[in-house]
Tab-separated table of C-alpha atoms and ligand atoms in Angstrom:
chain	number	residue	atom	x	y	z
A	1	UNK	CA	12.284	146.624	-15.520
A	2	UNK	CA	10.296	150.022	-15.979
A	3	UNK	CA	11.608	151.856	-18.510
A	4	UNK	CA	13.537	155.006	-17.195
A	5	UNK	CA	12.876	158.059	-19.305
A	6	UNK	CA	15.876	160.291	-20.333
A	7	UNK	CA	15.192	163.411	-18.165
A	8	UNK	CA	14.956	161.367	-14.790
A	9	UNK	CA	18.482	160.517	-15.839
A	10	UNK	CA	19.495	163.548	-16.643
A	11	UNK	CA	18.094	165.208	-13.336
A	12	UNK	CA	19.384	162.412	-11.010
A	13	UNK	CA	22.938	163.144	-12.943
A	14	UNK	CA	22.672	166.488	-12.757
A	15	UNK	CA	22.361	166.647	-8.890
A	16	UNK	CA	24.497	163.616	-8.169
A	17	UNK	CA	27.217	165.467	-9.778
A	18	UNK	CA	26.508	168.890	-8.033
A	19	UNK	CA	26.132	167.704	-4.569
A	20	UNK	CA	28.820	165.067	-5.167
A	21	UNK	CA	27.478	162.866	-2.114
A	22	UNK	CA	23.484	162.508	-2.047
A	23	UNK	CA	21.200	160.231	-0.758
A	24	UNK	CA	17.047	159.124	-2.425
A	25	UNK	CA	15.450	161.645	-0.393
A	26	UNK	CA	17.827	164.711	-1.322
A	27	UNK	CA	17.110	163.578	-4.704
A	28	UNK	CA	13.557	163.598	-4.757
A	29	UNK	CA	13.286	166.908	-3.002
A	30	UNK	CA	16.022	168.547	-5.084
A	31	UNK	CA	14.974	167.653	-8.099
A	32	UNK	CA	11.154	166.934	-7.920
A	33	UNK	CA	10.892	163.660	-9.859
A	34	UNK	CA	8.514	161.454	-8.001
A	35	UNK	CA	9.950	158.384	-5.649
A	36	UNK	CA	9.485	155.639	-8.023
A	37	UNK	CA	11.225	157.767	-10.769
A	38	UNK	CA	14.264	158.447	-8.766
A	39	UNK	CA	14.211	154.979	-7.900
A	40	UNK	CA	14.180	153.582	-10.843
A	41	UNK	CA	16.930	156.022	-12.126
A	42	UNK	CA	19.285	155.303	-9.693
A	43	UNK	CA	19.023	151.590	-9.859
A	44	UNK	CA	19.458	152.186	-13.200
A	45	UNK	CA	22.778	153.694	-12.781
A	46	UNK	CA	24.060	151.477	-10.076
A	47	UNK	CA	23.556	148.536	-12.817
A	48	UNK	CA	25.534	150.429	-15.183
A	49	UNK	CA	28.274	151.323	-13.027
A	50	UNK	CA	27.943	154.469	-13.326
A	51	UNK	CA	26.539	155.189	-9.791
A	52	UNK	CA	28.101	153.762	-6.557
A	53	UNK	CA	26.786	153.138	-2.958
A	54	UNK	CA	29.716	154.867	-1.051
A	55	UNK	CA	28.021	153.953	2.579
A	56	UNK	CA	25.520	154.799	4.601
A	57	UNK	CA	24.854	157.950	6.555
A	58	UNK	CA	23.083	157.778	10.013
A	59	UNK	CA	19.473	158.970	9.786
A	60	UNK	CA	17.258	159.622	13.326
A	61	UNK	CA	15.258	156.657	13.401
A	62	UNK	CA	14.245	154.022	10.785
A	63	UNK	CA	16.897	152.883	8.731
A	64	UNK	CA	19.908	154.278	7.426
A	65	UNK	CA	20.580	155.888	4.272
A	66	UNK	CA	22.439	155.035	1.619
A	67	UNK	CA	24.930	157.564	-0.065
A	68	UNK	CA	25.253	157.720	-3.203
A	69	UNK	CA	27.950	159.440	-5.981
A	70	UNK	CA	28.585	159.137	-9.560
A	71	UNK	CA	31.681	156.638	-10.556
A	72	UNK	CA	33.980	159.432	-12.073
A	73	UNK	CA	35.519	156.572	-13.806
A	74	UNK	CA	32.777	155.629	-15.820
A	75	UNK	CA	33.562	158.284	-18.449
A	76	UNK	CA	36.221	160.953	-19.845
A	77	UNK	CA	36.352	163.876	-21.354
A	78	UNK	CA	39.333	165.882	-22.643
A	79	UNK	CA	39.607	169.926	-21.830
A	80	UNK	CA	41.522	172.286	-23.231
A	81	UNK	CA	41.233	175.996	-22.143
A	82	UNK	CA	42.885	178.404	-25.086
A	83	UNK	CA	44.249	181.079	-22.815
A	84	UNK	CA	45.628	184.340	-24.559
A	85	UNK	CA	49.509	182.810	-23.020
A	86	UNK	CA	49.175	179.216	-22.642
A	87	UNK	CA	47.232	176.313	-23.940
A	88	UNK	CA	46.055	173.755	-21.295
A	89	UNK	CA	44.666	170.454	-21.637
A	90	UNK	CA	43.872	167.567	-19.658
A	91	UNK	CA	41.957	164.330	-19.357
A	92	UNK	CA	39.226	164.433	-16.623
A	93	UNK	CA	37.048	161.843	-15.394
A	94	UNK	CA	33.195	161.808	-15.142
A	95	UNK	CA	33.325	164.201	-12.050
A	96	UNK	CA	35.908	166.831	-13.126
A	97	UNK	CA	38.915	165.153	-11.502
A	98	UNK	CA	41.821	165.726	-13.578
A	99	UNK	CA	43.745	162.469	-14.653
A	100	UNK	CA	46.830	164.138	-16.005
A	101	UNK	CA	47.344	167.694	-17.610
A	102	UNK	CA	49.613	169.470	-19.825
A	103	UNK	CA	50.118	172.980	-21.429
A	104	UNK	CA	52.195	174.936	-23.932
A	105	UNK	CA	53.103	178.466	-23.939
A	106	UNK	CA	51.326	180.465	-27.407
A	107	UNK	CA	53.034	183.729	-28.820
A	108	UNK	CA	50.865	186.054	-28.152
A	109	UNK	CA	48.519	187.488	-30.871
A	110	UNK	CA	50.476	185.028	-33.394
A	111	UNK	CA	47.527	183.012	-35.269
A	112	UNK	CA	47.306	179.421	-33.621
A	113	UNK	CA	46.980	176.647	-36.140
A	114	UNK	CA	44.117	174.419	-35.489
A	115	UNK	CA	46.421	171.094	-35.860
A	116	UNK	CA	48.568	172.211	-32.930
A	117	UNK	CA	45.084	171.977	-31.107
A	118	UNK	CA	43.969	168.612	-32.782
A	119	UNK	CA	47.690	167.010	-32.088
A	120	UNK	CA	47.696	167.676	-28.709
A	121	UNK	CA	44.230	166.360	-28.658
A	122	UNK	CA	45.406	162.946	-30.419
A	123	UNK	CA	48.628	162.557	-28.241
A	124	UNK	CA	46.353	161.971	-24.624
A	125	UNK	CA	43.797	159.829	-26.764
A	126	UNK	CA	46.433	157.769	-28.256
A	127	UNK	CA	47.904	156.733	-24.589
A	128	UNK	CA	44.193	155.197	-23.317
A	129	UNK	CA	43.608	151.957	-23.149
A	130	UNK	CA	40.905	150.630	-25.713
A	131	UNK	CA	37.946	150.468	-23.013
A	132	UNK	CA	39.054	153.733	-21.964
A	133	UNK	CA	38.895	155.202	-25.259
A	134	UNK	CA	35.789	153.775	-25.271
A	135	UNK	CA	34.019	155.793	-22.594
A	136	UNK	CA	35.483	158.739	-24.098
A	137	UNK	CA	32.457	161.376	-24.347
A	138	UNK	CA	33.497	164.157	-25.852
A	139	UNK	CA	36.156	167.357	-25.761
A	140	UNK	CA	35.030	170.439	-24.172
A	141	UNK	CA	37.356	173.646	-25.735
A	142	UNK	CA	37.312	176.985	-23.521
A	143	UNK	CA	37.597	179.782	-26.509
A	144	UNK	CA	38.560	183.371	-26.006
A	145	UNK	CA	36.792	186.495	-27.335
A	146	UNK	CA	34.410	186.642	-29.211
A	147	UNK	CA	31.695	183.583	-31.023
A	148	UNK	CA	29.602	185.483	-33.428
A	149	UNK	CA	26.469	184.293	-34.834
A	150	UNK	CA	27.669	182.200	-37.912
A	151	UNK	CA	29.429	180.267	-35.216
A	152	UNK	CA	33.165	182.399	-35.847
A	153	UNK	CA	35.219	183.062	-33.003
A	154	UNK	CA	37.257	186.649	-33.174
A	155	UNK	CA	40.158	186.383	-30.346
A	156	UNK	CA	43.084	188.985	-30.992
A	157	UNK	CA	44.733	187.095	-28.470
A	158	UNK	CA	45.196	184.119	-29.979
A	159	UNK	CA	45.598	185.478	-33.951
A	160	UNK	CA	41.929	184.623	-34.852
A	161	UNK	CA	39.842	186.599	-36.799
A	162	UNK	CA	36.258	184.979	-37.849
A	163	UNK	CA	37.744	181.246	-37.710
A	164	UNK	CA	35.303	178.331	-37.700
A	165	UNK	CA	36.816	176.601	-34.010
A	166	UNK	CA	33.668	174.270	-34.018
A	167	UNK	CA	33.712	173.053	-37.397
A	168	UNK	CA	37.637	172.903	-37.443
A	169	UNK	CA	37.687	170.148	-34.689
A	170	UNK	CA	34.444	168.495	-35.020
A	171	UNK	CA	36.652	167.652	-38.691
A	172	UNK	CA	39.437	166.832	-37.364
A	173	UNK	CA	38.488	164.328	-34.390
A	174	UNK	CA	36.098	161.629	-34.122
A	175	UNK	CA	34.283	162.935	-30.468
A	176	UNK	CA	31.980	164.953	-30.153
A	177	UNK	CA	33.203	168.656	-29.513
A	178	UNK	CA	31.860	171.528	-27.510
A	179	UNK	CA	33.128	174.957	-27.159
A	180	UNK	CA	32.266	177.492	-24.750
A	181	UNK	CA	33.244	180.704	-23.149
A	182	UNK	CA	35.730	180.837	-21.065
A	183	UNK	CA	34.031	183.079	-18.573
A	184	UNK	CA	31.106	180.839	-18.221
A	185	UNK	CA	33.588	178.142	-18.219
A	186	UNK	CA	34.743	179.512	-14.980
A	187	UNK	CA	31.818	180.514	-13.586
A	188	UNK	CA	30.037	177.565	-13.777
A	189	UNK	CA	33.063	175.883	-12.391
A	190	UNK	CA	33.018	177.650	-9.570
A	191	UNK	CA	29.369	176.963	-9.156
A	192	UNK	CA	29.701	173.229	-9.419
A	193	UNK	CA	32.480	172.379	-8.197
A	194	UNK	CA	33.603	175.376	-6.336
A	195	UNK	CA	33.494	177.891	-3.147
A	196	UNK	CA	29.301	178.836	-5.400
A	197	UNK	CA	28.499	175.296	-4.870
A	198	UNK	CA	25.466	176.278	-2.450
A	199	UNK	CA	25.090	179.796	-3.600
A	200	UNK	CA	22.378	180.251	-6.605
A	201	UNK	CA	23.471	183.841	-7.288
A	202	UNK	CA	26.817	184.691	-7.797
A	203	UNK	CA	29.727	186.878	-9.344
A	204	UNK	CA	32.919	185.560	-10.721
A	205	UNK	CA	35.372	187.984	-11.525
A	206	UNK	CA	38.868	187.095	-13.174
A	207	UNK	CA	41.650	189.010	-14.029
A	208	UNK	CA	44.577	187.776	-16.279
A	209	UNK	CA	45.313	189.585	-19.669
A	210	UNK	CA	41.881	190.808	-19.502
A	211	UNK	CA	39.121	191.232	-17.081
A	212	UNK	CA	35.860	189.289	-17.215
A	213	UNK	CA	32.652	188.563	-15.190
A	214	UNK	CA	30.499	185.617	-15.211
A	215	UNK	CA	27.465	185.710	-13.736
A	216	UNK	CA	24.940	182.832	-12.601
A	217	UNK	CA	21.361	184.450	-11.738
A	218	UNK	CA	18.518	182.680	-9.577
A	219	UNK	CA	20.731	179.274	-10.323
A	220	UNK	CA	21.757	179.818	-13.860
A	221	UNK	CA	24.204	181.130	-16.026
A	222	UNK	CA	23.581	184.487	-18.040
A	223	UNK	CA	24.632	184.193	-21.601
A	224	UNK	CA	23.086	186.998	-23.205
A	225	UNK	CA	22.045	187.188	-26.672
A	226	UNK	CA	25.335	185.832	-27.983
A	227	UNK	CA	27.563	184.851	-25.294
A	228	UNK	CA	28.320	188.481	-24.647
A	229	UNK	CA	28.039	189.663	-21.404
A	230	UNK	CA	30.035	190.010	-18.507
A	231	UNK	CA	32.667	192.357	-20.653
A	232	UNK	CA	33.047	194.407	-17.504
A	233	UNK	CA	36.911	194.476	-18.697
A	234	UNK	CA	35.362	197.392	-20.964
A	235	UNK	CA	33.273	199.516	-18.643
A	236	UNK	CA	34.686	202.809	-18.423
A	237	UNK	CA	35.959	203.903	-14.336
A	238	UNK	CA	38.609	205.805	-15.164
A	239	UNK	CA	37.886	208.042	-17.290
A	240	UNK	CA	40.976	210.391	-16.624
A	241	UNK	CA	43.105	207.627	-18.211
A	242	UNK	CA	44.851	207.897	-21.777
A	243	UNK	CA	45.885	204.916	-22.130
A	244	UNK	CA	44.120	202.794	-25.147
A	245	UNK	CA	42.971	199.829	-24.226
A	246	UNK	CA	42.526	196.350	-26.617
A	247	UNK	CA	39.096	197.376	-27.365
A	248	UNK	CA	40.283	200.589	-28.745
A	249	UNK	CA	38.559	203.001	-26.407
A	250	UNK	CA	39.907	204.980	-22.772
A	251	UNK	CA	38.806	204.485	-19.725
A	252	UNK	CA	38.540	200.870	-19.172
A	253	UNK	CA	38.880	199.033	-16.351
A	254	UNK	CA	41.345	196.559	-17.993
A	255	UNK	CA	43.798	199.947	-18.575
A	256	UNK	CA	43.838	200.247	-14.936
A	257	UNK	CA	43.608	196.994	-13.153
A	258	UNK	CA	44.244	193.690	-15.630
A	259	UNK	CA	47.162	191.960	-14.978
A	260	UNK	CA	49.304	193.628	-17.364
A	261	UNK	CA	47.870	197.185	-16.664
A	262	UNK	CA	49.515	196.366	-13.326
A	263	UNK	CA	52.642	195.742	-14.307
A	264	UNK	CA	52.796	198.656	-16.122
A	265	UNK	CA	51.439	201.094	-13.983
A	266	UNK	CA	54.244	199.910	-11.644
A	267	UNK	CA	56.887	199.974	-14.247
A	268	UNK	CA	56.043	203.881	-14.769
A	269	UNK	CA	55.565	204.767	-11.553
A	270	UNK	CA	59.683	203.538	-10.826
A	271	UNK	CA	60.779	204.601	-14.270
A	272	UNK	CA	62.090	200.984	-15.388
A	273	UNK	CA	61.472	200.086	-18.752
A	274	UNK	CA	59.354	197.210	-19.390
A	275	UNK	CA	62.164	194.613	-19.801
A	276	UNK	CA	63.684	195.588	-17.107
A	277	UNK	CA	64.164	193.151	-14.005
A	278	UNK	CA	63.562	190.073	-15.986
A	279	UNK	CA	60.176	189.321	-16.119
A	280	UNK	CA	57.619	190.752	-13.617
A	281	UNK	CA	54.227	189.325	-12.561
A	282	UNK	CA	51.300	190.918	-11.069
A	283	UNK	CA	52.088	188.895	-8.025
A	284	UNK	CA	55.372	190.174	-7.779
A	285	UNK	CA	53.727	194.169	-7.747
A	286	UNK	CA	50.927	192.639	-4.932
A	287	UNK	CA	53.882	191.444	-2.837
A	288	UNK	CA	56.288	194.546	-3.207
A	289	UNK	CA	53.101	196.294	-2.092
A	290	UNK	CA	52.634	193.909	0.811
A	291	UNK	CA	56.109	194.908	2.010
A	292	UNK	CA	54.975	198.411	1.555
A	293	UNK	CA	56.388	199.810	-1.784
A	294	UNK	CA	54.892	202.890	-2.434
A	295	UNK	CA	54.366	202.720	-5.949
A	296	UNK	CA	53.282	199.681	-5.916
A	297	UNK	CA	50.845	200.437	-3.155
A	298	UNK	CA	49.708	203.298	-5.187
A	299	UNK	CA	49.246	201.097	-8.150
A	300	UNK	CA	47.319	197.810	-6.275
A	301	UNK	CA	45.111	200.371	-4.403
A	302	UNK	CA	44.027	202.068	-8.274
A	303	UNK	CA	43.264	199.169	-9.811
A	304	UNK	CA	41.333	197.542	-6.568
A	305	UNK	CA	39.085	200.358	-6.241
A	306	UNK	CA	38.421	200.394	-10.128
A	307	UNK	CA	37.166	196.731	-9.642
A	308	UNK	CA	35.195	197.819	-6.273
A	309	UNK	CA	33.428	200.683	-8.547
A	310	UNK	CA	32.881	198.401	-11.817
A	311	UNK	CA	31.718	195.843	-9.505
A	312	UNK	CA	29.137	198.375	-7.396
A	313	UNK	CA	27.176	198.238	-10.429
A	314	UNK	CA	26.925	194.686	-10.908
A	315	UNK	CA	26.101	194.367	-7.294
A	316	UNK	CA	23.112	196.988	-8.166
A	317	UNK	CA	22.030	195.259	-10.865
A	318	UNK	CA	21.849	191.533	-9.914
A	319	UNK	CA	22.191	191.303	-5.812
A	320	UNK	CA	24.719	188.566	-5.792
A	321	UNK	CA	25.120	186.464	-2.485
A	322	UNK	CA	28.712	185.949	-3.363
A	323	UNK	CA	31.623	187.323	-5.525
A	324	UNK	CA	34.169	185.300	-6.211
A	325	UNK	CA	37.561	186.624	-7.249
A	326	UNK	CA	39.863	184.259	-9.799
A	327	UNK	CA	43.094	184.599	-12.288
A	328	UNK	CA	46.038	186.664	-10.992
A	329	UNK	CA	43.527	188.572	-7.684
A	330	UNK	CA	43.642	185.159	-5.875
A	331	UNK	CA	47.314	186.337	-5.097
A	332	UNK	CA	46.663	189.325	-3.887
A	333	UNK	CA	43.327	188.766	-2.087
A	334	UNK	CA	44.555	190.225	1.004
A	335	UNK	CA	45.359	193.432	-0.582
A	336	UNK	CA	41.874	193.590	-3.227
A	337	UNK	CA	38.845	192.408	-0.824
A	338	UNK	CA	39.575	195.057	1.397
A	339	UNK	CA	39.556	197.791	-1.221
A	340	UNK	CA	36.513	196.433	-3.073
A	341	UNK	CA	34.218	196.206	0.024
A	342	UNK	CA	35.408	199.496	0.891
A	343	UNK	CA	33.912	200.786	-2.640
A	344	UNK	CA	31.023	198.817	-2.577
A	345	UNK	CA	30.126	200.401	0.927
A	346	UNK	CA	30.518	204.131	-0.734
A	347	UNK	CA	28.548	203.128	-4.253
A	348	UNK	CA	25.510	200.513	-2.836
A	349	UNK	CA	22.977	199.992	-1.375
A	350	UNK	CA	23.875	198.700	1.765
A	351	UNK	CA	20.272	196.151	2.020
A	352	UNK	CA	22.298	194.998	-1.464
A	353	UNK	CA	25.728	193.923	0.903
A	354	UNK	CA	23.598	192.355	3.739
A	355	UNK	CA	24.823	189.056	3.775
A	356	UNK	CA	27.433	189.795	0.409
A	357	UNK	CA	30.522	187.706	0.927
A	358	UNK	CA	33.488	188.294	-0.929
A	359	UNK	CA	36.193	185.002	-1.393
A	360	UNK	CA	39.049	183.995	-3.679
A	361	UNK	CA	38.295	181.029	-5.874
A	362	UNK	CA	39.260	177.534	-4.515
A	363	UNK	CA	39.987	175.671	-7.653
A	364	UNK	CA	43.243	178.055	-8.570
A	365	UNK	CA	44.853	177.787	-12.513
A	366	UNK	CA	42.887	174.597	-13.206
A	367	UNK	CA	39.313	176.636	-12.766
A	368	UNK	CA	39.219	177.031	-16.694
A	369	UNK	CA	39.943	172.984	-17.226
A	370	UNK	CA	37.459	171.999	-14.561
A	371	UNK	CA	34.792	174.154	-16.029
A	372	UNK	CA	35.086	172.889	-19.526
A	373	UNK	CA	35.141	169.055	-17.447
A	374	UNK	CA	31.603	170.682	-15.956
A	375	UNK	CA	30.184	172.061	-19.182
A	376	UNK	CA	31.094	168.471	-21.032
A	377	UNK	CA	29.115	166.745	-18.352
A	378	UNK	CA	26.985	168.805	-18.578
A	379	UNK	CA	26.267	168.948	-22.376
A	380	UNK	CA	26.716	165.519	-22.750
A	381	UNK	CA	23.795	164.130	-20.235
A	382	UNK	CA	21.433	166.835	-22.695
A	383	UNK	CA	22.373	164.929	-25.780
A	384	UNK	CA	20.351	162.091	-26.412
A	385	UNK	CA	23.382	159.559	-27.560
A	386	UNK	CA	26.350	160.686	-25.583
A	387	UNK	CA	23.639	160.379	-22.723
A	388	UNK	CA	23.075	156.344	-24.584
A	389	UNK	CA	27.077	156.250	-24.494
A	390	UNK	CA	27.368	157.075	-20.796
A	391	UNK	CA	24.546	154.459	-19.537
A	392	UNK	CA	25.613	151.432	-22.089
A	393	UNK	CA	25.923	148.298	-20.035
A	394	UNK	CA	29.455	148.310	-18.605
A	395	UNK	CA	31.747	146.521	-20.717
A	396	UNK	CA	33.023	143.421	-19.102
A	397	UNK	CA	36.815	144.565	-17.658
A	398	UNK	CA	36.971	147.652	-17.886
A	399	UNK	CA	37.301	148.491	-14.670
A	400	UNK	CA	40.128	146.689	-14.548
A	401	UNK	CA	41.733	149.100	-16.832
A	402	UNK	CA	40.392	152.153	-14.483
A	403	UNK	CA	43.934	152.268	-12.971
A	404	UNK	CA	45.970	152.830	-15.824
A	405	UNK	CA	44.776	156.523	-15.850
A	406	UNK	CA	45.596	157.108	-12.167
A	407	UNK	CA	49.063	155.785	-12.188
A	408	UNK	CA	50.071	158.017	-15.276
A	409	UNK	CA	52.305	160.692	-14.405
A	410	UNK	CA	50.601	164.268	-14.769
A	411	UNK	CA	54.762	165.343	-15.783
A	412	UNK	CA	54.129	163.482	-19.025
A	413	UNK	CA	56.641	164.036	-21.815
A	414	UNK	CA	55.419	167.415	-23.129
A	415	UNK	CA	53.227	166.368	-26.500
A	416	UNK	CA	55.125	168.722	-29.035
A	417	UNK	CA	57.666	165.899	-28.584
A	418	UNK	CA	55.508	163.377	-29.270
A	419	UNK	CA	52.789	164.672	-31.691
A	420	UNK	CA	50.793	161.836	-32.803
A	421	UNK	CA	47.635	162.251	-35.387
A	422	UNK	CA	44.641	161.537	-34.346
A	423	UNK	CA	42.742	162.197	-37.812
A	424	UNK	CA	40.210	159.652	-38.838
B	1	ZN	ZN1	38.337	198.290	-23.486
């Protein structure tokens, strides 16, 4: 057989796993690889299991074509997402599915010790089968804050100043390891697997603890110099406001409309002290606001026209097709869009909102653990041996063992229970 070169691979991957279902043609025209080397890619895959012929789809005239998908089962990856309140983790499949997941609430701010990372790591590994373990890739970590250029990550959040994440668990396990972003993370989430799936330029906004926008730009993410940008948390739209925000400085849109901001604003605005009422969420302000609390009206209509004017200059900037709106605003999406489109009308250009949609992300609290499944894949078909790990002949049996994975319960005991090793 022709020898298939690496980047037909990687192309024919890279699409398959975007468009989910394809057939030959939409392959050659996506991706611009001549027939024979799309040909020769995908039977290349099919041999290896690691492409399937899911049917055929009815063409007008001649014969019909065959669809095509990637066997999420042929590999795995585990993702962890290191959220300033809760670390997730899961075991995905090829595709992003998630096989089981579990989490654990972090103290905020209070340093968090690599091994509670690594053990948590170990416990999911230790319950695979061997052939599983085998197609194993690699583990994809979402970070907070901020990675500087000796390869450090600062996150207040999380009680790291400067540490080494990289080099701490490429130690400490035996896969490869990737860290990213957690913005781009989500963004590129939401562009793969997402409501961005067919959109090539669009805005994800979140808003948890903090506030943060990814971006992808004619197709692709923007990083910036050093995984900087997108700290729209930090613009300044209120600049009435006295209230210091993590950064230090006034005036920034996390003082007014994060998730906590909101909770506060509310708080003052009814007197109640901040332990008061047990514990309040932003969703619980969005719905008292629904039901037409003033204060919290007051509050929700603030902070949703400080996102609307923060975002009128990313809309004048980059000319997005699409925002998409994750963390804690997917609640209260009835209450935000409005708001925001009714900035954006006052502050753009309105040839820059012709055709703009505004939506709520699809893929809810997992977005973070799905991006880091989507930025594994992705990172692992542009290195040259996890890309020789994925397409190894399939071992005899182990799809057999495929099952074991699906039948787990997701409600597994929680791993601080059962924290197993997984040093070398
Ligand atoms: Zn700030």
């Amino acid at each position: 057989m022709r020898k298939v070169a690496n980047h037909w691979l990687r192309e024919v991957l890279r699409w398959t796993y975007q468009k989910r279902t394809v057939t030959r043609a939409d392959i050659i025209a996506s991706t611009g690889l001549n027939s024979a080397s799309v040909s020769h890619s995908i039977r290349y895959l099919l041999d290896r299991g690691i492409m399937l012929k899911v049917g055929d789809l009815e063409s007008s005239g001649g014969r019909p074509r065959e669809a095509l998908s990637l066997n999420g089962e042929a590999g795995y990856f585990v993702a962890v997402d290191l959220e300033g309140q809760t670390m997730r983790f899961a075991l995905t499949n090829l595709i992003g599915d998630i096989r089981y997941r579990w989490e654990e609430d972090l103290e905020f701010g209070r340093p968090l010790p690599v091994q509670k990372i690594v053990d948590s790591i170990g416990w999911v590994l230790s319950n695979l089968s061997e052939s599983q373990a085998e197609r194993v890739l690699a583990v994809c970590v979402n970070y907070p804050g901020v990675l500087d250029s000796a390869g450090n990550i600062t996150a207040f959040n999380i009680g790291w100043r400067s540490f080494p994440l990289h080099k701490a668990l490429s130690d400490a396990l035996e896969y490869p390891v990737f860290i990213e972003h957690d913005k781009l993370s989500s963004v590129l989430a939401e562009h793969w697997l997402g409501c961005a799936n067919s959109h090539d330029n669009t805005l994800f906004l979140i808003v948890e603890r903090g506030i943060g926008l990814g971006m992808f730009v004619d197709g692709k993410p923007v990083q910036g110099s050093r995984d900087r940008t997108g700290e729209i948390g930090h613009s300044k739209v209120a600049p009435d406001s006295r209230v210091i925000c993590s950064c230090g400085q006034q005036g920034c849109l996390e003082t007014v409309a994060s998730s906590p901001s909101i909770i506060r604003q509310y708080q003052e605005a009814i007197g109640a002290e901040p332990s008061d009422g047990g514990v309040l969420r932003a969703a619980d302000v969005f719905k008292k606001a629904r039901n037409g609390d003033p204060a919290a009206g007051a509050v929700v209509e603030r902070a949703g026209r400080a996102i609307g004017f923060a975002l009128s200059h990313a809309v004048s900037l980059l000319n997005p097709e699409l925002i998409v709106l994750g963390g804690d605003l997917i609640s209260g999406e009835d209450l935000f869009i409005p708001l925001i489109w009714d900035e954006l009308r006052k502050r753009s250009l309105p040839l820059l909102l012709e055709g703009l949609q505004i939506k709520s992300s699809t893929l809810g609290l997992d977005i973070r653990l799905k991006g880091a499944a989507s930025l594994a894949f992705r990172n692992a078909i542009s290195n040259r041996d996890l890309l020789a790990k994925l397409c190894r002949p399939a071992l005899a049996g182990w799809q057999s063992d495929l099952l074991r994975t699906d039948s787990r319960s997701r409600d597994e005991p929680n791993p601080r229970n059962q924290p197993q090793n997984l040093g070398k």
